[in-house]
Coordinates of C-alpha atoms in Angstrom, one line a residue:
Chain A
M1 CA 145.4 115.1 149.7
L2 CA 142.5 112.8 149.1
R3 CA 140.7 111.2 152.1
V4 CA 138.1 108.6 151.6
E5 CA 135.9 107.9 154.7
H6 CA 133.6 105.0 155.2
L7 CA 132.6 104.9 151.6
S8 CA 129.8 102.5 150.7
K9 CA 127.9 102.1 147.5
T10 CA 124.8 99.9 146.9
Y11 CA 123.4 100.0 143.4
P12 CA 119.6 100.4 142.9
N13 CA 119.4 96.7 141.9
G14 CA 120.8 95.7 145.4
T15 CA 124.4 95.0 144.4
R16 CA 126.7 96.0 147.2
A17 CA 129.8 97.3 145.4
L18 CA 131.7 98.9 148.2
T19 CA 131.4 98.5 151.9
D20 CA 132.9 100.9 154.4
V21 CA 136.1 101.7 152.5
S22 CA 138.4 104.2 154.1
F23 CA 141.9 105.3 153.0
E24 CA 144.1 108.3 152.3
V25 CA 146.2 109.3 149.4
A26 CA 148.9 111.8 149.9
D27 CA 149.8 114.2 147.1
G28 CA 152.4 112.7 144.6
E29 CA 151.6 109.1 145.4
F30 CA 151.1 106.3 142.8
L31 CA 148.3 104.4 144.5
V32 CA 147.4 101.1 142.9
V33 CA 144.1 99.4 143.6
I34 CA 144.0 95.7 143.0
G35 CA 141.2 93.1 143.2
L36 CA 139.2 90.7 141.1
S37 CA 136.8 92.0 138.4
G38 CA 133.7 93.0 140.3
S39 CA 135.6 93.7 143.5
G40 CA 134.6 97.4 143.4
K41 CA 137.7 99.0 141.9
S42 CA 135.8 100.8 139.1
T43 CA 133.1 101.9 141.5
L44 CA 135.7 103.3 143.9
L45 CA 137.5 105.3 141.2
R46 CA 134.1 106.7 139.9
C47 CA 133.0 107.7 143.3
I48 CA 136.1 109.9 143.6
N49 CA 135.0 112.1 140.7
R50 CA 131.3 111.3 141.4
L51 CA 130.6 109.7 138.0
I52 CA 128.8 107.4 140.6
D53 CA 127.2 108.9 143.7
P54 CA 128.2 106.9 146.8
T55 CA 125.4 105.7 149.1
E56 CA 127.3 106.5 152.3
G57 CA 130.6 108.0 153.3
K58 CA 132.5 111.0 152.4
I59 CA 135.4 111.9 150.2
F60 CA 137.5 115.0 150.9
W61 CA 140.0 116.5 148.6
D62 CA 142.1 119.2 150.0
N63 CA 139.4 119.5 152.7
I64 CA 136.7 120.1 150.1
D65 CA 133.8 117.6 150.5
I66 CA 133.4 116.1 147.0
T67 CA 130.4 114.1 148.1
A68 CA 128.5 117.3 149.1
A69 CA 129.5 119.4 146.1
T70 CA 126.8 121.2 144.1
P71 CA 126.7 120.5 140.4
A72 CA 128.6 123.7 139.6
D73 CA 131.2 123.0 142.2
L74 CA 131.5 119.4 141.1
R75 CA 132.4 120.5 137.5
H76 CA 135.2 122.7 139.0
I77 CA 136.4 119.8 141.1
R78 CA 136.3 117.4 138.1
R79 CA 138.4 119.8 136.0
N80 CA 141.3 119.0 138.3
I81 CA 140.8 115.2 138.1
G82 CA 141.8 113.5 134.9
M83 CA 140.5 110.1 134.1
V84 CA 141.9 107.3 131.9
F85 CA 139.6 104.4 131.0
Q86 CA 140.1 100.7 130.1
Q87 CA 138.1 101.2 126.9
F88 CA 139.8 104.6 126.2
N89 CA 136.4 106.1 125.8
L90 CA 137.3 108.2 122.8
V91 CA 134.8 109.5 120.3
K92 CA 135.8 107.2 117.5
R93 CA 134.5 109.2 114.6
S94 CA 136.1 112.5 115.8
S95 CA 139.6 113.4 115.1
V96 CA 142.4 112.9 117.6
M97 CA 142.6 116.6 118.0
T98 CA 138.9 117.0 118.8
N99 CA 139.2 114.2 121.3
V100 CA 142.1 115.9 123.0
L101 CA 140.5 119.3 123.0
S102 CA 137.4 118.0 124.6
G103 CA 139.5 117.4 127.7
R104 CA 139.5 121.2 128.0
L105 CA 135.8 121.6 127.9
G106 CA 135.6 122.3 131.7
Y107 CA 137.7 125.4 131.1
A108 CA 136.4 126.5 127.7
N109 CA 133.9 129.2 127.0
P110 CA 130.7 127.2 127.0
W111 CA 129.2 128.9 123.9
L112 CA 132.2 129.0 121.7
S113 CA 133.0 125.4 122.6
L114 CA 129.6 124.4 121.4
L115 CA 130.3 125.9 118.1
G116 CA 133.6 124.0 117.9
I117 CA 135.7 127.2 118.2
W118 CA 138.8 126.8 120.3
P119 CA 141.4 129.4 121.3
D120 CA 144.8 129.0 119.7
E121 CA 146.2 128.6 123.1
D122 CA 144.1 125.5 123.6
K123 CA 145.1 124.1 120.2
K124 CA 148.8 124.6 121.1
R125 CA 148.2 122.9 124.4
A126 CA 146.6 120.0 122.6
I127 CA 149.5 119.6 120.2
K128 CA 151.9 119.8 123.2
A129 CA 149.9 117.1 125.0
L130 CA 150.0 114.8 122.0
E131 CA 153.8 115.5 121.7
R132 CA 154.2 114.3 125.2
V133 CA 152.7 111.0 124.4
G134 CA 154.5 110.8 121.1
I135 CA 151.6 110.9 118.6
A136 CA 151.4 114.6 117.5
D137 CA 151.6 113.3 113.9
K138 CA 148.3 111.6 114.3
A139 CA 146.4 114.8 115.4
Y140 CA 144.2 114.9 112.4
N141 CA 143.5 111.2 112.0
R142 CA 140.2 109.8 113.1
A143 CA 140.5 108.3 116.5
D144 CA 139.4 104.9 115.4
A145 CA 142.2 104.8 112.8
L146 CA 144.7 104.5 115.7
S147 CA 145.9 101.2 117.4
G148 CA 144.8 100.4 120.9
G149 CA 148.0 101.6 122.5
Q150 CA 147.9 104.9 120.5
Q151 CA 144.2 105.4 121.5
Q152 CA 145.1 105.1 125.1
R153 CA 147.8 107.7 124.7
V154 CA 145.1 110.0 123.2
G155 CA 143.2 109.2 126.4
I156 CA 146.2 110.4 128.5
A157 CA 146.6 113.5 126.3
R158 CA 143.0 114.3 126.9
A159 CA 143.4 114.0 130.6
L160 CA 146.6 116.2 130.4
M161 CA 144.5 119.0 128.9
Q162 CA 142.8 119.3 132.2
E163 CA 146.1 120.2 133.9
P164 CA 145.1 117.7 136.5
K165 CA 146.3 117.4 140.0
L166 CA 145.0 113.8 140.2
I167 CA 144.6 111.2 137.5
L168 CA 142.3 108.3 138.0
A169 CA 143.3 105.3 135.7
D170 CA 140.7 102.6 135.6
E171 CA 142.6 99.5 134.4
P172 CA 144.4 101.6 131.8
V173 CA 146.3 98.6 130.3
A174 CA 143.7 95.8 130.6
S175 CA 142.5 96.1 127.0
L176 CA 146.1 96.3 125.6
D177 CA 148.7 93.7 124.6
P178 CA 150.8 93.1 127.7
V179 CA 153.9 94.4 125.8
L180 CA 152.2 97.8 125.5
S181 CA 151.4 97.9 129.2
H182 CA 154.7 99.3 130.2
S183 CA 154.7 102.0 127.5
I184 CA 151.4 103.3 128.8
L185 CA 152.2 103.0 132.5
Q186 CA 155.5 104.8 131.9
Y187 CA 153.7 107.9 130.8
L188 CA 151.6 107.8 134.0
E189 CA 154.8 107.2 136.0
Q190 CA 156.4 110.2 134.3
L191 CA 153.4 112.4 135.1
N192 CA 153.4 111.1 138.7
K193 CA 157.1 112.2 139.0
E194 CA 156.1 115.6 137.8
G195 CA 153.8 115.9 140.9
I196 CA 150.4 114.5 139.7
T197 CA 148.9 112.1 142.1
V198 CA 147.8 108.8 140.3
I199 CA 145.2 106.3 141.5
C200 CA 145.3 103.3 139.2
S201 CA 143.7 100.0 139.2
L202 CA 145.8 97.1 137.8
H203 CA 145.7 93.3 137.5
F204 CA 149.3 92.2 137.0
L205 CA 151.4 91.6 140.1
D206 CA 154.7 92.6 138.4
L207 CA 153.2 95.8 137.2
V208 CA 152.0 96.5 140.7
H209 CA 155.5 95.9 142.0
R210 CA 157.1 98.1 139.3
Y211 CA 154.8 101.2 139.5
A212 CA 153.0 101.4 142.8
T213 CA 154.2 103.5 145.7
R214 CA 151.3 102.1 147.7
V215 CA 148.6 99.4 147.2
I216 CA 145.2 98.9 148.5
A217 CA 143.3 95.7 147.7
L218 CA 139.6 95.2 147.5
K219 CA 137.7 92.0 147.8
D220 CA 133.9 91.9 147.4
G221 CA 133.9 95.7 148.0
I222 CA 135.8 95.5 151.2
K223 CA 139.3 96.8 151.7
V224 CA 141.4 93.8 152.6
F225 CA 144.9 95.2 152.3
E226 CA 146.6 98.5 152.5
G227 CA 150.4 98.8 152.3
S228 CA 153.5 99.1 150.2
A229 CA 153.9 97.1 147.0
R230 CA 156.7 95.1 148.4
E231 CA 154.4 93.7 151.1
I232 CA 152.4 91.9 148.4
D233 CA 154.0 88.6 147.7
R234 CA 152.6 85.5 146.0
A235 CA 150.8 84.4 149.2
K236 CA 149.2 87.7 149.7
F237 CA 148.2 87.9 146.1
K238 CA 146.5 84.5 146.3
E239 CA 144.7 85.6 149.4
I240 CA 143.3 88.6 147.6
Y241 CA 142.5 86.9 144.3
G242 CA 141.4 83.6 145.8
E243 CA 143.0 80.2 145.7
E244 CA 142.3 79.4 142.0
A245 CA 143.9 82.6 140.8
Q246 CA 147.0 82.0 138.7
E247 CA 149.2 85.0 138.2
V248 CA 149.8 85.9 134.7
R249 CA 153.0 87.8 134.1
A250 CA 152.9 90.8 132.0
T251 CA 155.9 90.3 129.7
A252 CA 158.8 92.4 131.0
L253 CA 160.4 94.7 128.6
Chain B
M1 CA 102.2 66.1 121.7
T2 CA 98.6 67.0 122.1
R3 CA 99.6 70.6 122.5
N4 CA 101.4 70.7 119.2
A5 CA 98.5 68.9 117.5
L6 CA 96.1 71.5 118.9
I7 CA 98.3 74.4 117.7
I8 CA 98.5 72.8 114.2
A9 CA 94.7 72.2 114.2
G10 CA 94.2 75.8 115.3
L11 CA 96.5 77.2 112.5
V12 CA 94.7 75.1 109.9
V13 CA 91.3 76.6 111.0
V14 CA 92.8 80.2 110.9
Y15 CA 94.2 79.7 107.4
L16 CA 91.0 78.1 106.1
A17 CA 89.0 81.0 107.4
S18 CA 91.4 83.5 105.9
Y19 CA 91.3 81.7 102.6
R20 CA 87.5 81.9 102.6
V21 CA 87.2 85.6 103.6
T22 CA 89.7 86.8 101.1
Q23 CA 87.6 85.0 98.3
I24 CA 90.7 83.7 96.6
D25 CA 89.8 82.6 93.0
F26 CA 92.8 81.3 91.0
V27 CA 90.6 80.2 88.1
K28 CA 89.4 83.7 87.6
L29 CA 92.9 85.0 87.9
I30 CA 93.9 83.0 84.8
S31 CA 90.7 83.1 82.8
E32 CA 90.1 86.9 83.1
A33 CA 93.7 87.7 82.4
P34 CA 92.9 89.2 78.9
K35 CA 90.9 91.9 80.6
A36 CA 94.2 93.2 82.2
Q37 CA 95.8 93.4 78.8
T38 CA 94.2 96.6 77.7
I39 CA 95.2 98.6 80.8
V40 CA 98.6 97.1 81.0
R41 CA 99.3 97.9 77.4
A42 CA 98.1 101.4 77.9
F43 CA 100.3 101.7 80.9
L44 CA 103.3 100.4 78.9
T45 CA 102.7 102.9 76.1
P46 CA 102.7 106.1 78.0
D47 CA 101.8 109.4 76.3
L48 CA 105.1 111.1 76.0
F49 CA 105.7 112.9 72.7
V50 CA 103.4 114.3 70.1
R51 CA 103.8 116.0 66.7
D52 CA 101.5 118.4 65.0
F53 CA 99.6 117.0 62.0
E54 CA 98.2 118.5 58.9
T55 CA 95.7 116.8 56.6
T56 CA 96.9 116.6 53.0
T57 CA 95.3 115.0 50.0
I58 CA 97.5 112.7 47.9
R59 CA 96.4 112.1 44.3
V60 CA 97.5 110.0 41.4
P61 CA 96.0 110.5 37.8
F62 CA 94.6 107.3 36.4
P63 CA 93.6 107.3 32.7
I64 CA 90.6 105.1 31.7
P65 CA 90.8 103.7 29.1
C66 CA 94.6 103.6 28.4
G67 CA 95.8 106.3 26.1
S68 CA 92.9 108.6 26.9
A69 CA 95.2 110.9 28.9
P70 CA 98.9 111.2 30.0
E71 CA 99.9 108.5 32.5
A72 CA 101.3 109.4 36.0
D73 CA 104.9 109.8 36.6
I74 CA 106.4 107.2 38.9
V75 CA 107.0 108.5 42.4
S76 CA 109.2 106.4 44.7
S77 CA 109.4 108.2 48.0
G78 CA 107.2 110.2 50.4
P79 CA 103.5 109.7 50.9
R80 CA 102.3 108.3 47.6
L81 CA 99.6 106.2 45.9
V82 CA 100.8 103.5 43.5
P83 CA 98.3 101.6 41.3
S84 CA 99.4 98.1 40.1
V85 CA 98.8 99.2 36.5
K86 CA 99.3 102.7 35.0
C87 CA 96.0 102.7 33.2
A88 CA 93.1 100.3 32.7
A89 CA 90.2 99.6 30.4
E90 CA 86.7 100.2 31.8
K91 CA 85.5 97.6 34.3
D92 CA 89.1 96.2 34.8
K93 CA 90.2 95.5 38.4
F94 CA 93.5 96.6 39.8
T95 CA 95.2 97.0 43.1
L96 CA 96.0 100.4 44.6
E97 CA 98.8 100.7 47.2
G98 CA 99.5 103.6 49.5
F99 CA 102.9 104.2 51.1
S100 CA 104.2 106.4 53.9
L101 CA 100.8 107.5 55.0
A102 CA 99.7 108.0 58.7
P103 CA 100.0 104.6 60.4
N104 CA 97.0 102.7 61.7
A105 CA 94.6 105.2 60.2
D106 CA 91.3 104.7 58.4
I107 CA 91.6 105.3 54.7
V108 CA 88.9 106.4 52.2
V109 CA 90.0 106.0 48.6
R110 CA 88.0 108.3 46.3
W111 CA 87.7 108.9 42.6
H112 CA 88.2 112.6 41.8
F113 CA 86.5 113.1 38.4
P114 CA 87.7 115.8 35.9
D115 CA 84.6 117.8 36.8
D116 CA 85.6 117.8 40.4
R117 CA 82.9 115.5 41.6
V118 CA 84.0 112.9 44.1
L119 CA 83.0 109.2 44.5
T120 CA 84.2 106.8 47.2
A121 CA 86.1 103.9 45.6
A122 CA 87.2 101.8 48.6
R123 CA 87.7 101.9 52.4
T124 CA 90.6 100.3 54.2
Q125 CA 93.2 100.9 57.0
T126 CA 96.9 101.5 56.9
D127 CA 99.2 99.2 58.8
D128 CA 101.9 100.2 61.3
K129 CA 104.1 101.5 58.5
G130 CA 101.4 103.6 56.9
H131 CA 100.9 101.2 54.0
F132 CA 97.7 99.9 52.6
S133 CA 96.7 97.8 49.6
V134 CA 93.2 97.6 48.2
A135 CA 91.3 96.4 45.2
V136 CA 89.7 99.1 43.0
D137 CA 87.4 98.8 40.0
A138 CA 88.1 101.0 37.0
K139 CA 84.5 102.2 36.8
P140 CA 83.2 103.6 33.5
I141 CA 82.1 106.7 35.2
A142 CA 85.7 107.5 35.9
K143 CA 86.8 107.6 32.3
S144 CA 88.9 110.5 31.0
I145 CA 87.1 113.5 29.6
N146 CA 88.7 115.5 26.8
G147 CA 92.2 114.1 27.7
V148 CA 91.8 114.9 31.4
P149 CA 92.0 111.7 33.6
S150 CA 90.1 111.0 36.8
Q151 CA 92.4 110.9 39.8
L152 CA 92.5 108.5 42.8
E153 CA 93.0 110.4 46.0
V154 CA 93.2 109.7 49.8
D155 CA 93.4 112.1 52.7
T156 CA 96.3 111.5 55.2
N157 CA 97.7 113.2 58.2
T158 CA 101.3 114.2 57.8
A159 CA 103.5 115.3 60.7
V160 CA 104.5 118.9 60.7
G161 CA 107.6 120.0 62.7
G162 CA 109.6 117.8 65.1
W163 CA 108.5 115.7 68.1
K164 CA 107.6 117.6 71.2
A165 CA 106.6 116.7 74.8
S166 CA 102.9 115.9 75.1
Q167 CA 100.7 117.9 77.5
S168 CA 100.5 115.0 79.8
L169 CA 104.3 114.7 79.9
K170 CA 104.6 118.3 80.8
D171 CA 101.9 117.9 83.5
V172 CA 103.6 114.8 84.9
M173 CA 107.0 116.5 85.0
Q174 CA 105.5 119.4 87.0
E175 CA 103.5 117.1 89.3
I176 CA 106.4 114.8 90.0
F177 CA 108.5 117.7 91.1
V178 CA 105.6 118.8 93.3
T179 CA 105.8 115.4 94.9
I180 CA 109.5 115.4 95.3
F181 CA 109.3 118.9 97.0
M182 CA 106.4 117.7 99.2
A183 CA 108.5 114.8 100.3
L184 CA 111.5 117.1 100.9
L185 CA 109.6 119.7 102.8
S186 CA 107.8 117.2 105.0
T187 CA 111.0 115.3 105.7
S188 CA 112.9 118.5 106.6
A189 CA 110.1 119.8 108.8
A190 CA 109.8 116.4 110.6
T191 CA 113.6 116.3 111.1
I192 CA 113.6 119.7 112.8
I193 CA 110.9 118.6 115.2
A194 CA 111.9 115.0 115.7
A195 CA 115.7 115.5 116.3
P196 CA 115.3 117.3 119.6
L197 CA 112.3 115.2 120.7
S198 CA 114.3 112.0 120.0
F199 CA 116.7 112.9 122.8
L200 CA 113.8 113.1 125.2
A201 CA 112.7 109.7 124.1
A202 CA 116.2 108.1 124.5
S203 CA 116.4 106.2 127.8
N204 CA 120.2 106.7 128.2
I205 CA 119.9 110.6 128.0
T206 CA 116.5 111.3 129.6
K207 CA 115.5 108.5 131.8
R208 CA 117.0 109.8 135.1
G209 CA 114.9 110.4 138.1
V210 CA 111.1 110.7 138.2
F211 CA 110.9 113.8 136.1
G212 CA 113.2 112.3 133.4
A213 CA 111.3 109.0 133.3
A214 CA 108.0 111.0 132.9
V215 CA 109.4 113.0 130.0
Y216 CA 110.8 109.8 128.5
Y217 CA 107.5 107.9 128.7
V218 CA 105.4 110.9 127.5
T219 CA 107.6 111.4 124.4
R220 CA 107.7 107.7 123.6
S221 CA 103.9 107.4 123.9
F222 CA 103.5 110.5 121.7
F223 CA 105.6 108.9 119.0
N224 CA 103.8 105.6 119.3
L225 CA 100.4 107.2 119.3
I226 CA 100.9 109.2 116.0
R227 CA 102.8 106.3 114.4
S228 CA 99.7 104.2 114.8
Y229 CA 97.8 106.4 112.4
D230 CA 98.3 105.6 108.7
P231 CA 99.4 108.4 106.4
L232 CA 96.2 108.0 104.5
V233 CA 94.1 108.6 107.6
M234 CA 96.2 111.7 108.4
A235 CA 95.8 113.0 104.8
T236 CA 92.1 112.5 105.0
V237 CA 91.9 114.4 108.4
F238 CA 94.0 117.3 107.1
G239 CA 92.1 117.2 103.8
F240 CA 88.8 117.8 105.6
W241 CA 90.4 120.4 107.7
L242 CA 92.2 122.4 105.1
G243 CA 90.5 121.3 101.9
F244 CA 92.3 118.9 99.5
G245 CA 95.6 119.9 98.0
T246 CA 99.4 119.7 98.5
F247 CA 99.5 121.6 101.8
P248 CA 97.4 119.1 103.8
G249 CA 99.4 116.4 102.0
V250 CA 102.6 117.9 103.3
L251 CA 101.2 118.2 106.8
A252 CA 100.0 114.6 106.9
L253 CA 103.5 113.4 105.7
T254 CA 105.2 115.6 108.3
V255 CA 103.2 114.3 111.2
V256 CA 103.8 110.6 110.1
T257 CA 107.5 111.3 109.5
I258 CA 107.9 113.0 112.9
A259 CA 106.8 109.8 114.6
S260 CA 108.9 107.5 112.4
L261 CA 112.1 109.6 112.5
G262 CA 111.6 110.3 116.2
K263 CA 111.6 106.7 117.0
L264 CA 114.5 105.8 114.7
F265 CA 116.5 108.8 116.0
S266 CA 115.9 107.9 119.6
E267 CA 117.0 104.4 119.0
A268 CA 120.2 105.7 117.3
V269 CA 120.8 107.8 120.4
E270 CA 120.2 104.9 122.7
N271 CA 122.7 102.8 120.8
I272 CA 125.7 105.1 121.2
D273 CA 128.8 104.2 123.0
T274 CA 128.4 105.8 126.5
G275 CA 132.1 105.7 127.2
P276 CA 132.8 109.1 125.7
I277 CA 129.9 110.6 127.7
E278 CA 131.5 109.3 130.9
A279 CA 134.9 110.5 129.8
L280 CA 133.7 114.0 129.0
T281 CA 131.5 114.3 132.2
A282 CA 134.7 113.4 134.1
T283 CA 136.6 116.4 132.5
G284 CA 134.1 118.8 134.1
S285 CA 132.2 119.7 130.9
N286 CA 128.6 120.6 131.3
R287 CA 125.7 118.5 130.0
L288 CA 125.2 120.3 126.8
Q289 CA 128.9 120.3 125.9
T290 CA 129.0 116.6 126.7
V291 CA 126.1 116.0 124.3
I292 CA 127.6 118.1 121.5
Y293 CA 131.1 116.5 121.8
S294 CA 130.3 112.9 122.6
V295 CA 126.7 112.1 121.4
I296 CA 126.4 114.2 118.2
P297 CA 129.5 112.9 116.4
Q298 CA 128.2 109.4 117.0
I299 CA 124.7 109.9 115.7
V300 CA 125.1 112.2 112.8
P301 CA 125.8 109.5 110.2
D302 CA 122.7 107.5 111.4
F303 CA 120.5 110.6 111.4
V304 CA 121.6 111.7 107.9
S305 CA 121.0 108.1 106.7
Y306 CA 117.5 108.0 108.2
I307 CA 116.6 111.4 106.8
I308 CA 117.5 110.5 103.2
Y309 CA 115.8 107.2 103.6
H310 CA 112.6 108.9 104.7
W311 CA 112.7 111.4 101.9
D312 CA 112.8 108.4 99.6
I313 CA 109.9 106.8 101.5
N314 CA 107.9 110.0 101.5
V315 CA 108.2 110.3 97.7
R316 CA 106.4 107.0 97.6
I317 CA 103.9 107.7 100.3
S318 CA 103.0 111.1 98.9
T319 CA 102.1 109.3 95.6
I320 CA 99.5 107.3 97.6
I321 CA 98.4 110.3 99.6
G322 CA 97.7 112.0 96.2
F323 CA 95.0 109.4 95.7
V324 CA 93.0 110.8 98.6
G325 CA 93.4 114.3 97.4
G326 CA 96.9 115.2 98.8
G327 CA 98.1 116.7 95.5
G328 CA 101.2 115.9 93.5
I329 CA 101.7 113.1 91.0
G330 CA 99.4 110.8 93.0
F331 CA 96.4 113.1 92.5
Y332 CA 97.2 113.4 88.8
L333 CA 97.4 109.7 88.5
S334 CA 94.1 109.1 90.2
Q335 CA 92.4 111.7 88.0
R336 CA 93.7 110.1 84.8
I337 CA 92.7 106.6 86.0
N338 CA 89.2 107.8 86.9
G339 CA 89.0 109.4 83.5
F340 CA 90.0 106.2 81.7
E341 CA 93.0 108.0 80.2
Y342 CA 95.2 105.1 80.7
N343 CA 98.1 106.3 78.4
K344 CA 98.3 109.4 80.4
A345 CA 98.2 107.4 83.6
G346 CA 101.0 105.3 82.1
T347 CA 103.1 108.5 81.8
A348 CA 102.6 109.2 85.5
I349 CA 103.4 105.6 86.4
W350 CA 106.7 105.7 84.5
A351 CA 107.6 109.0 86.1
I352 CA 107.0 107.5 89.5
V353 CA 108.9 104.4 88.7
I354 CA 111.9 106.4 87.5
V355 CA 111.9 108.9 90.4
V356 CA 111.4 106.1 93.0
W357 CA 114.3 104.2 91.5
A358 CA 116.5 107.2 91.3
M359 CA 115.7 108.2 94.9
D360 CA 116.4 104.7 96.1
F361 CA 119.7 104.6 94.3
L362 CA 120.7 108.0 95.5
S363 CA 119.9 107.3 99.1
A364 CA 121.7 104.0 99.0
E365 CA 124.8 105.7 97.5
V366 CA 124.7 108.5 100.2
R367 CA 124.2 106.0 103.0
K368 CA 127.1 103.8 101.7
R369 CA 129.4 106.8 102.0
L370 CA 128.4 107.5 105.7
T371 CA 130.4 105.2 107.9

């Protein structure tokens, strides 16, 4: 269980990204975070694995205080939290295999991994992860030779290497064609059904309805809504996104 | 309006001043052009190959008067002398031609009397093809004695054996390799030092916290400081320190290259996509692992390209460094120019041109393949 308490983040340049955000995520939930660009979604997700250090507030995971973890503890905590990014964040020149294996760095022998030596077990695990996302045949291609949808699947395979208990997905489909959105989110949904908690930021209302077990909404860094996906109708959506917002439908499959 | 007019007036003054101080003289540039011819021609005809020569004397019997002695057989190839008539009466004039002799050489035509005394008959020069033609008097003193004719003779140098590399070509070959190796060694040494330092001078890697920022600024300033010294100044300093030669040359090149590569490397590191760093940090990998897996693959092609480019640059710079005593082809070239041996200097210049061209081509090809 993840518990976020009175979380605030002010960047050194004075931008106030989060203000007093509190919520809880039970194990096995698919929590969707919605809000305009700049509303603090990315900052919130990055505070959870401390890619960004919050200014105030605490985050507990299974009663461990993430915000107070030492660097060594933090690495152990991060191993259990997979992350999927809007821009995939793959090393484009490296092979798909290397990208996937790098998800295992938190577990690997530090010295052998620096030399690029991986145990067979990890290589098998990587192939299996790629099989799960249906691109095992691309294992030895360069990452930038793959399409956007395929690259995001490599991103998911990399997160799977961590054997995560939690996956943070920062707008995982925002850089993809709408038609690909479902294929990516279905992988996340499948992992969620296998017991991995997912916290995912999304933009499209119909995707929110389809995948979220619960939703929180941010506006200017403040939590303005928390509830089930069904409670978010057009009116609520307009309230969160502002009057001018026009909902764009992701094409249904 | 007035501001623009002032700027233009200011620029005019500056350019007029620079025109005066640089003492530009276009008239002299044209009128004195012939002076450049000698040196340019020497540079264009480098000293490359030589043959060994042997001095031989070529003779042809010439009876005076006709019938006083047997006439010469007609020879039609090889170095030879051919008089326009086969014999002559006393005081007649005839033309003597020489073929296939040493080209562009001074020729002394002599009478060789039957009693082995010798008398100069004419002086001339051979043309590019080793041919000459000169008027000769059939002097009474050269008449045949007891059926033995006087002979006309010239000395000529004839090549012995095949062409071989001249001494200066051998020296240049050796020195050009010294220069290439100087550049290779200094570039490699500079890479080993600059590559780790460049990470310290990359803001996205180092500039974190007060300590990080301090390291960043110190490294940056170090690069900028040594970059502001010209290779020539460096070579002079090391030359005074260690005596002139290739070693101080290599050291000077290394120091300059550290600064230059360090700056280029750190910019390459700063331009990387930070997404993968974020992604790997999120997996729980440590800092070194993150750098090896996310930064290194992104910078290797840039680094290799800069290294090869600097090797290429260093071949050129080490030529110039040689002029101030840094060894290699540049030193050889300056020695030949100071000694007025312009053909030998030409050999060095051609070698430099070829090597610089080859290095440029090679580095362009390698860099093309690195994408």
